[in-house]
């Protein structure tokens, strides 16, 4: 039944469009002080001394914290979400430009900022390690002498090497390429921030913080501060976008906690844009070598990849503990390959930590880009149309559930149908004709395809955890006597519309209106435990928990309805939103009437508790595997290197759509992400370690001028294991679209003999590619 599903306008917009959202910087607590962080100007240096005397003498300054002060509280280092440790305030060394060195607390924000300049830090500069490719060279600067492995974080592999090598040896055609997925940044409109309020008498800490995962945060704060977890309340208010940036715990959050404990007053810290771009989690930074093997008639036989992953100065990659390279080993994508093997080495460099988050599905972004670029190169090598090559190798519907050579089990899919629809919508044959005509006139038009499979909704508890916490999520559903419901969930929305779609999920099960369901989230005191929002897991995991809780409510209602109707519960069936007597459907009650009766003096059978409230914890049996077919049409000016995205056709399949309007909004946003990543974004450094991308003048965001109105299509292949057949959609378009854009630009440049060009395809880089010169992800080099 899908009664409550559909394009319902978002409930939360009533406050957002009136400017009545409550974001971190809207919140003021009585007596609140303001913090500011002193950050390192150098990428790599020993700290000789930190002198805060002058700052403390500033009339508005209440306290100054250094790493040594935190060390006294046992809080100088914090575990990262990937189980490394990261300095909260540096004591021994600074390891990236922008690293936190001291925290000033003052009566107002401006004074706190001013006082930063009064702190004197004596640094002894060290040579920085900025190029991951040299990290393992003998004599390379060592970023982490606190760890035994030098700059090597991990070596990890997946797949069957021998089988893969054999398939390559037997292949007619092998194509390979080095490609760089540049360091990018999620850049949410709202930066990160926190307000800590420690109440010493009760020993209670309230932390209001920009967090996509309030419960996971709370557990970490308990571990770091030593405060008992039940005395910590984490509140995540309205978030102005997260895109992954609000998953990790940042040093600033610990600084406000320590500062509130030290001063006995609430302390707020909100970072500015430069701090956000320089020091919060980045994404990608993958140096990849990929190879694809095929028969002469275009049957893909095998794939292999070797990756060097730059994780910055601390390993803070937000992803399940068992997978140091995230889900990169899904890199066989949507094709039937017989064998695959990948090796990933992670290294430290003197850059800000992070390494996954930005609508990434745990590194599937990089994997999709790799396989989709290789597929296009193969089609060029074979002289076979890229659509035809893909159609020939796509998994067939009858192959699902399908186990990939690296061990993923895809739940469901009809890939050829999605690709056919995209080709039809694009008018593919006509586009190719137009391209040929234009080429004859010296015009450079590109048509780029990509087909992606994602894995979202982590994860089965046996396989997926973060710091030992299994990735399961709870839902509590209360039904009041009047039949109005309140759903409390562990995930937190950052703009995805959970207050609407989660209400729809419950309303649909209970036969009530979504207006009658309020969604509570973002407050650990009011919601059940769960690991939070990322990897597009809210709908697959928390949404499933909500549905299970709602079906439990319905089951309880059935017993009450039976008492009301004086029939056996077995004689009732759920039909059109009511429990009705089988064979006499006019006789029945809906949830509102049953809820009232449940709270009344109606006599219930022995053992029946009354009240309809129910809860659930959902352990997903598998990920859900959404997929899509994208086509990007570009026009490239060979004189200037400028790329114009003329059309973007996107067919997405995320199973059953709860709210198609929200789903389309998610796809729109992801396509903008992908266009930005492909054409204009890269966080870059000069060789001395200066971050050159600390503002929106340097780190470019795509606007409506660069993004055409996309043409969206859908197919619906329900997930067989999700209670309502839904798969996640939040990251699909970010994951799938960069390859389509790059494939399109490289296709446009084919007459110049260009076979590959690394992102970002800025005018300068496109021009360089045309000239046959190496393109640079390092925009600093002009
Ligand atoms: N939805 C639906 N039907 C489906 C699948 C999803 O109606 N079959 C709805 C959902 O109920 C939800 C939205 O679409 O309202 C996205 O759902 P889902 O795919 O479950 O993703 P999450 O809610 O877990 O959101 C996380 C995902 C991630 S990981 C990033 S990063 C990202 C993204 O969502 N960050 C965003 N989209 C974002 N959108 C906004 N506006 N802001 C962000 O920071
Ligand atoms: Cu990987 S960015 Mo989102 O998963 O929050």
PDB file of N, CA and C and ligand atoms in Angstrom, residues 212 243-244 247 356-362 494 533-536 731, ligand 2:
ATOM      1  N   UNK A 212      25.764  15.028  12.146  1.00  0.00           N
ATOM      2  CA  UNK A 212      24.897  14.115  11.394  1.00  0.00           C
ATOM      3  C   UNK A 212      24.642  12.827  12.182  1.00  0.00           C
ATOM      4  N   UNK A 243      26.467  17.060   3.947  1.00  0.00           N
ATOM      5  CA  UNK A 243      27.131  16.398   2.817  1.00  0.00           C
ATOM      6  C   UNK A 243      28.316  15.568   3.284  1.00  0.00           C
ATOM      7  N   UNK A 244      28.273  15.126   4.522  1.00  0.00           N
ATOM      8  CA  UNK A 244      29.357  14.307   5.059  1.00  0.00           C
ATOM      9  C   UNK A 244      30.267  15.081   5.995  1.00  0.00           C
ATOM     10  N   UNK A 247      29.813  14.526   9.860  1.00  0.00           N
ATOM     11  CA  UNK A 247      29.911  13.205  10.487  1.00  0.00           C
ATOM     12  C   UNK A 247      30.991  13.182  11.573  1.00  0.00           C
ATOM     13  N   UNK A 356      37.033  10.672   3.320  1.00  0.00           N
ATOM     14  CA  UNK A 356      35.918  10.002   2.664  1.00  0.00           C
ATOM     15  C   UNK A 356      34.832  10.997   2.329  1.00  0.00           C
ATOM     16  N   UNK A 357      34.346  11.637   3.363  1.00  0.00           N
ATOM     17  CA  UNK A 357      33.021  12.208   3.294  1.00  0.00           C
ATOM     18  C   UNK A 357      32.879  13.331   2.282  1.00  0.00           C
ATOM     19  N   UNK A 358      31.912  13.240   1.491  1.00  0.00           N
ATOM     20  CA  UNK A 358      31.336  14.234   0.582  1.00  0.00           C
ATOM     21  C   UNK A 358      30.460  13.425  -0.347  1.00  0.00           C
ATOM     22  N   UNK A 359      29.273  13.146   0.109  1.00  0.00           N
ATOM     23  CA  UNK A 359      28.333  12.355  -0.685  1.00  0.00           C
ATOM     24  C   UNK A 359      29.056  11.226  -1.408  1.00  0.00           C
ATOM     25  N   UNK A 360      29.621  10.334  -0.629  1.00  0.00           N
ATOM     26  CA  UNK A 360      30.632   9.454  -1.186  1.00  0.00           C
ATOM     27  C   UNK A 360      30.255   7.992  -1.207  1.00  0.00           C
ATOM     28  N   UNK A 361      29.261   7.588  -0.388  1.00  0.00           N
ATOM     29  CA  UNK A 361      28.979   6.169  -0.217  1.00  0.00           C
ATOM     30  C   UNK A 361      30.263   5.403   0.055  1.00  0.00           C
ATOM     31  N   UNK A 362      31.084   5.957   0.956  1.00  0.00           N
ATOM     32  CA  UNK A 362      32.293   5.254   1.395  1.00  0.00           C
ATOM     33  C   UNK A 362      33.167   4.820   0.220  1.00  0.00           C
ATOM     34  N   UNK A 494      19.924  16.798   7.309  1.00  0.00           N
ATOM     35  CA  UNK A 494      20.720  18.010   7.054  1.00  0.00           C
ATOM     36  C   UNK A 494      20.107  18.807   5.925  1.00  0.00           C
ATOM     37  N   UNK A 533      23.198   9.635  10.223  1.00  0.00           N
ATOM     38  CA  UNK A 533      22.968   9.832   8.790  1.00  0.00           C
ATOM     39  C   UNK A 533      24.270  10.011   8.016  1.00  0.00           C
ATOM     40  N   UNK A 534      24.557   9.090   7.157  1.00  0.00           N
ATOM     41  CA  UNK A 534      25.634   9.170   6.168  1.00  0.00           C
ATOM     42  C   UNK A 534      25.511   7.911   5.341  1.00  0.00           C
ATOM     43  N   UNK A 535      26.237   7.873   4.235  1.00  0.00           N
ATOM     44  CA  UNK A 535      26.136   6.702   3.378  1.00  0.00           C
ATOM     45  C   UNK A 535      24.685   6.429   2.988  1.00  0.00           C
ATOM     46  N   UNK A 536      23.903   7.483   2.850  1.00  0.00           N
ATOM     47  CA  UNK A 536      22.486   7.367   2.450  1.00  0.00           C
ATOM     48  C   UNK A 536      21.791   6.232   3.188  1.00  0.00           C
ATOM     49  N   UNK A 731      23.114  10.074  -2.174  1.00  0.00           N
ATOM     50  CA  UNK A 731      24.434  10.345  -2.751  1.00  0.00           C
ATOM     51  C   UNK A 731      24.541   9.932  -4.216  1.00  0.00           C
TER      52      UNK A 731
HETATM   53 CU1  LIG B   2      30.051  10.094   2.513  1.00  0.00          CU
HETATM   54  S1  LIG B   2      29.192  11.864   2.794  1.00  0.00           S
HETATM   55 MO1  LIG B   2      27.384  11.372   3.404  1.00  0.00          MO
HETATM   56  O1  LIG B   2      27.763   9.761   3.716  1.00  0.00           O
HETATM   57  O2  LIG B   2      27.212  11.964   4.904  1.00  0.00           O
END
